[in-house]
Short mmCIF file of C-alpha atoms in Angstrom, two decimals:
data_model
loop_
_atom_site.label_atom_id
_atom_site.label_comp_id
_atom_site.label_asym_id
_atom_site.label_seq_id
_atom_site.Cartn_x
_atom_site.Cartn_y
_atom_site.Cartn_z
CA MET A 286 2.19 -15.81 41.47
CA ASN A 287 0.89 -18.42 42.68
CA ILE A 288 -1.63 -17.51 45.45
CA LEU A 289 0.23 -18.12 48.54
CA ASP A 290 3.19 -15.84 47.85
CA LYS A 291 0.84 -13.77 47.80
CA PHE A 292 0.93 -14.08 51.43
CA SER A 293 4.15 -14.14 51.52
CA LEU A 294 6.93 -12.37 53.76
CA LYS A 295 10.24 -12.79 53.05
CA GLY A 296 12.93 -10.16 52.23
CA LYS A 297 11.14 -7.96 54.09
CA VAL A 298 11.45 -5.76 57.27
CA ALA A 299 7.87 -5.76 60.33
CA LEU A 300 8.89 -3.85 62.85
CA VAL A 301 6.10 -3.98 65.57
CA THR A 302 6.37 -1.82 68.31
CA GLY A 303 5.80 -3.09 71.59
CA ALA A 304 6.40 -6.88 71.03
CA SER A 305 7.96 -8.15 72.97
CA TYR A 306 4.89 -10.25 75.10
CA GLY A 307 1.23 -10.40 73.56
CA ILE A 308 -0.67 -9.36 70.62
CA GLY A 309 3.22 -7.54 69.13
CA PHE A 310 5.16 -10.51 69.86
CA ALA A 311 1.91 -13.79 68.38
CA ILE A 312 1.91 -11.02 65.14
CA ALA A 313 5.60 -10.58 65.23
CA SER A 314 6.32 -14.04 65.41
CA ALA A 315 3.92 -14.88 62.50
CA TYR A 316 6.26 -12.83 60.66
CA ALA A 317 8.77 -14.48 60.90
CA GLN A 318 7.09 -17.32 59.78
CA ALA A 319 5.37 -15.73 56.92
CA GLY A 320 10.01 -14.55 56.26
CA ALA A 321 10.39 -11.35 57.55
CA THR A 322 12.67 -9.75 59.64
CA VAL A 323 11.83 -8.99 62.38
CA VAL A 324 12.85 -5.82 64.38
CA PHE A 325 10.25 -4.80 67.98
CA ASN A 326 10.88 -2.54 70.95
CA ASP A 327 9.67 -1.35 74.07
CA VAL A 328 10.11 0.94 76.87
CA ASN A 329 13.18 -1.01 78.70
CA GLN A 330 16.16 -3.28 78.05
CA GLU A 331 14.96 -5.68 80.68
CA LEU A 332 12.15 -6.27 78.59
CA VAL A 333 13.44 -6.47 75.31
CA ASP A 334 14.95 -9.04 76.50
CA LYS A 335 12.40 -10.52 77.36
CA GLY A 336 11.54 -10.46 74.68
CA LEU A 337 14.39 -11.39 72.53
CA ALA A 338 14.69 -14.31 75.30
CA SER A 339 10.92 -15.56 74.03
CA TYR A 340 11.22 -15.31 69.96
CA ARG A 341 14.90 -17.62 70.21
CA GLU A 342 12.77 -19.62 71.56
CA LEU A 343 10.84 -20.36 69.23
CA GLY A 344 14.47 -19.89 66.82
CA ILE A 345 13.15 -16.54 65.68
CA GLU A 346 16.94 -14.11 65.83
CA ALA A 347 14.37 -10.93 66.77
CA ARG A 348 16.30 -7.47 66.89
CA GLY A 349 14.52 -5.01 69.85
CA TYR A 350 14.93 -2.00 70.23
CA VAL A 351 15.05 -0.12 74.15
CA CYS A 352 13.03 3.57 72.98
CA ASP A 353 9.87 4.88 74.25
CA VAL A 354 7.73 5.41 70.97
CA THR A 355 5.91 8.95 72.33
CA ASP A 356 9.57 9.64 72.05
CA GLU A 357 10.10 11.78 69.07
CA SER A 358 13.88 11.68 68.69
CA ALA A 359 14.02 9.41 69.57
CA VAL A 360 12.15 7.35 67.52
CA MET A 361 13.38 8.70 64.42
CA ALA A 362 16.43 7.75 66.35
CA MET A 363 15.27 3.69 66.11
CA VAL A 364 14.18 4.90 62.88
CA GLU A 365 17.23 4.77 61.24
CA ARG A 366 19.27 2.12 63.42
CA ILE A 367 16.57 -0.35 62.64
CA GLY A 368 17.47 1.55 58.66
CA ASN A 369 21.24 0.61 59.11
CA GLU A 370 21.50 -2.33 60.91
CA ALA A 371 17.89 -4.68 59.49
CA GLY A 372 17.19 -2.51 56.61
CA PRO A 373 15.14 0.07 55.78
CA ILE A 374 11.61 -0.59 57.49
CA ASP A 375 9.15 -1.95 54.78
CA ILE A 376 6.00 -2.65 57.43
CA LEU A 377 5.00 -1.07 60.16
CA VAL A 378 2.45 -2.51 63.70
CA ASN A 379 2.17 0.41 65.98
CA ASN A 380 1.12 -2.01 68.36
CA ALA A 381 2.46 -0.56 71.20
CA GLY A 382 -0.47 0.52 74.03
CA ILE A 383 -2.05 0.93 77.12
CA ILE A 384 -5.58 1.70 79.42
CA ARG A 385 -6.53 3.27 81.91
CA ARG A 386 -9.60 1.85 84.14
CA VAL A 387 -11.04 4.74 85.21
CA PRO A 388 -14.45 6.16 85.60
CA MET A 389 -14.25 9.35 83.37
CA THR A 390 -14.59 12.06 86.23
CA GLU A 391 -12.45 11.07 88.78
CA MET A 392 -9.97 9.99 85.64
CA SER A 393 -7.11 13.03 86.16
CA ALA A 394 -6.07 15.36 82.40
CA GLY A 395 -3.06 13.98 82.93
CA GLU A 396 -4.14 9.73 82.25
CA PHE A 397 -6.47 12.15 79.88
CA ARG A 398 -3.53 12.99 78.23
CA LYS A 399 -0.58 10.23 78.88
CA VAL A 400 -2.93 7.02 77.45
CA ILE A 401 -3.93 9.64 74.28
CA ASP A 402 -0.21 9.70 74.11
CA VAL A 403 1.28 6.60 73.95
CA ASP A 404 -1.62 4.80 72.50
CA LEU A 405 -3.12 7.96 69.18
CA THR A 406 0.67 10.24 69.41
CA ALA A 407 3.20 7.43 69.14
CA PRO A 408 1.87 5.61 66.24
CA PHE A 409 1.86 9.15 64.27
CA ILE A 410 5.20 9.41 64.99
CA VAL A 411 6.48 5.98 63.96
CA ALA A 412 4.35 6.22 61.67
CA LYS A 413 5.61 9.55 60.36
CA ALA A 414 8.78 8.78 60.63
CA VAL A 415 8.23 4.88 58.94
CA ILE A 416 6.19 6.80 55.76
CA PRO A 417 9.59 9.19 53.65
CA GLY A 418 11.54 6.18 53.50
CA MET A 419 9.04 4.39 52.57
CA ILE A 420 7.65 7.10 49.44
CA GLU A 421 10.87 6.75 48.53
CA ARG A 422 10.72 2.40 47.35
CA GLY A 423 7.36 3.25 46.35
CA HIS A 424 5.45 1.20 48.66
CA GLY A 425 4.64 0.34 52.85
CA LYS A 426 2.71 -1.09 55.45
CA ILE A 427 1.20 0.36 58.31
CA ILE A 428 -1.22 -1.95 60.48
CA ASN A 429 -2.31 0.02 63.28
CA ILE A 430 -3.77 -2.40 66.14
CA CYS A 431 -7.71 -0.77 66.89
CA SER A 432 -9.89 -1.93 69.01
CA MET A 433 -13.77 -2.13 69.27
CA MET A 434 -13.41 1.00 71.30
CA SER A 435 -12.53 2.11 67.90
CA GLU A 436 -17.24 1.93 67.58
CA LEU A 437 -18.38 1.79 70.89
CA GLY A 438 -18.41 3.31 74.47
CA ARG A 439 -17.95 0.69 77.86
CA GLU A 440 -17.42 2.72 81.77
CA THR A 441 -14.08 2.79 83.09
CA VAL A 442 -12.38 2.82 79.71
CA SER A 443 -13.30 6.87 77.72
CA ALA A 444 -9.00 7.95 77.68
CA TYR A 445 -8.96 4.68 75.60
CA ALA A 446 -11.89 4.81 73.71
CA ALA A 447 -10.77 8.26 72.61
CA ALA A 448 -7.56 6.96 71.42
CA LYS A 449 -9.13 3.63 70.06
CA GLY A 450 -11.38 6.63 68.28
CA GLY A 451 -8.96 8.63 66.88
CA LEU A 452 -6.84 5.88 65.78
CA LYS A 453 -8.76 4.63 63.60
CA MET A 454 -9.60 7.93 62.14
CA LEU A 455 -5.77 8.33 61.72
CA THR A 456 -5.40 5.08 59.32
CA ARG A 457 -8.43 6.01 57.24
CA ASN A 458 -6.44 10.05 56.92
CA ILE A 459 -2.61 8.18 56.02
CA CYS A 460 -4.68 5.96 53.96
CA SER A 461 -5.67 8.47 52.44
CA GLU A 462 -2.93 11.01 52.31
CA TYR A 463 -0.11 8.40 51.43
CA GLY A 464 -2.58 5.63 49.27
CA GLY A 465 -0.77 7.33 45.98
CA TYR A 466 2.31 6.39 47.47
CA ASN A 467 1.20 2.67 46.88
CA ILE A 468 1.19 2.33 51.00
CA GLN A 469 -2.27 0.17 52.75
CA CYS A 470 -2.76 1.98 55.94
CA ASN A 471 -5.20 -0.28 57.95
CA GLY A 472 -6.18 -1.13 61.34
CA ILE A 473 -6.80 -4.47 63.34
CA GLY A 474 -9.39 -4.41 66.02
CA PRO A 475 -9.49 -7.11 68.74
CA GLY A 476 -12.35 -8.50 69.73
CA TYR A 477 -11.94 -9.32 73.54
CA ILE A 478 -8.38 -11.16 73.02
CA ALA A 479 -7.18 -14.38 76.35
CA THR A 480 -3.93 -13.44 77.43
CA PRO A 481 -2.10 -13.53 80.57
CA GLN A 482 -3.23 -9.36 81.17
CA THR A 483 -7.35 -10.76 80.89
CA ALA A 484 -6.95 -14.16 82.60
CA PRO A 485 -7.90 -12.60 85.48
CA LEU A 486 -11.34 -11.97 84.14
CA ARG A 487 -11.50 -15.40 83.04
CA GLU A 488 -10.95 -16.84 86.15
CA PRO A 489 -14.08 -19.57 87.97
CA GLN A 490 -15.53 -17.76 91.05
CA PRO A 491 -14.65 -20.08 94.85
CA ASP A 492 -18.21 -21.08 93.98
CA GLY A 493 -16.59 -23.01 90.79
CA SER A 494 -19.10 -20.34 89.31
CA ARG A 495 -17.47 -18.69 85.64
CA HIS A 496 -16.25 -14.51 86.66
CA PRO A 497 -19.12 -12.45 85.83
CA PHE A 498 -16.60 -10.11 83.26
CA ASP A 499 -16.56 -13.91 81.48
CA GLN A 500 -20.71 -14.64 80.82
CA PHE A 501 -21.23 -11.33 79.12
CA ILE A 502 -18.50 -11.93 77.27
CA VAL A 503 -19.30 -15.13 76.13
CA ALA A 504 -22.23 -14.51 75.71
CA LYS A 505 -22.17 -11.01 73.63
CA THR A 506 -20.19 -12.88 70.87
CA PRO A 507 -21.21 -15.47 68.63
CA ALA A 508 -18.66 -17.17 68.28
CA ALA A 509 -19.19 -18.57 71.80
CA ARG A 510 -15.94 -17.19 72.95
CA TRP A 511 -12.24 -15.51 73.91
CA GLY A 512 -10.63 -14.72 70.79
CA THR A 513 -6.15 -16.09 71.09
CA VAL A 514 -3.05 -13.99 70.09
CA GLU A 515 -3.38 -16.59 67.33
CA ASP A 516 -6.42 -15.83 65.79
CA LEU A 517 -5.03 -12.14 64.87
CA THR A 518 -1.72 -12.98 63.30
CA GLY A 519 -3.79 -14.74 59.58
CA PRO A 520 -5.37 -10.90 59.39
CA ALA A 521 -2.14 -9.07 59.82
CA VAL A 522 0.02 -11.16 57.85
CA PHE A 523 -2.33 -10.69 54.89
CA LEU A 524 -3.21 -6.56 55.87
CA ALA A 525 0.96 -6.14 55.36
CA SER A 526 1.71 -8.45 52.14
CA GLU A 527 0.76 -8.00 48.80
CA ALA A 528 -2.46 -9.95 48.88
CA SER A 529 -3.63 -6.06 50.82
CA ASP A 530 -2.80 -4.28 47.93
CA PHE A 531 -6.10 -3.15 46.63
CA VAL A 532 -7.00 -3.30 50.55
CA ASN A 533 -7.02 0.09 52.81
CA GLY A 534 -8.51 2.41 55.10
CA GLN A 535 -9.81 -0.49 56.75
CA ILE A 536 -10.38 -1.86 60.06
CA LEU A 537 -11.16 -5.17 60.07
CA TYR A 538 -12.92 -6.38 63.15
CA VAL A 539 -11.26 -9.86 64.43
CA ASP A 540 -14.54 -10.39 67.61
CA GLY A 541 -15.65 -13.33 66.74
CA GLY A 542 -18.40 -10.90 65.49
CA ILE A 543 -19.65 -8.68 68.47
CA LEU A 544 -20.06 -5.66 66.91
CA ALA A 545 -22.11 -8.18 64.83
CA TYR A 546 -24.73 -8.71 67.37
CA ILE A 547 -27.13 -7.10 69.52
CA GLY A 548 -26.89 -9.86 72.33
CA LYS A 549 -30.06 -12.43 72.90
CA GLN A 550 -33.52 -11.10 73.80
CA PRO A 551 -33.90 -11.91 77.64
#
């Protein structure tokens, strides 16, 4: 076999949650380019329609489903429908997530639970829904979108860091429990990625200087720049392909080197 053939996703069905835009959209689009049939979900029809239009602009015939990934019965129904309409799910990317930037002492327990529910409980629910079919077919790839906050803490993100730290361990436990069925479960930990959501943190100040957070991130990153969604697509294809068949329970941090770097001496 040609080594490049190991990275092909031809004939595979990939479910990427929350992939109407952003990181999920970039990963799903890369999977389509690698040969996969792409299916995705979002929480309402408006977002699904927006995603479908964006895929069509790239010439990708994706399938979109309205589904709240925190609702177990809805997820089970979606997975069954995908199986009937597109085929059994070979690749799952748990991408859907939220963040609440609130100091811990000002965050309600309800707000904390909401972040945990979307960022940790939902990946458990969706993985639980697809694993039986993967066991039956003797193969499967699960990729959880973790974070640098799976390793580090920072002000105002207590719930997000708790969820992403838990997602790291859920990733390792799925590997431990189902690796013997030829199911590989790994994570991707993005660094600071330039997306529309982070654009306000990169806008020049009125005096023309860089935003303080922009300066902070660039100074902490050996690559000296923000990441792009394209930086995540190669690792995502690798972890979804046969090229990673003996890689299991790992978190691949795509962060430009932040986690390896102590920072410059003042």
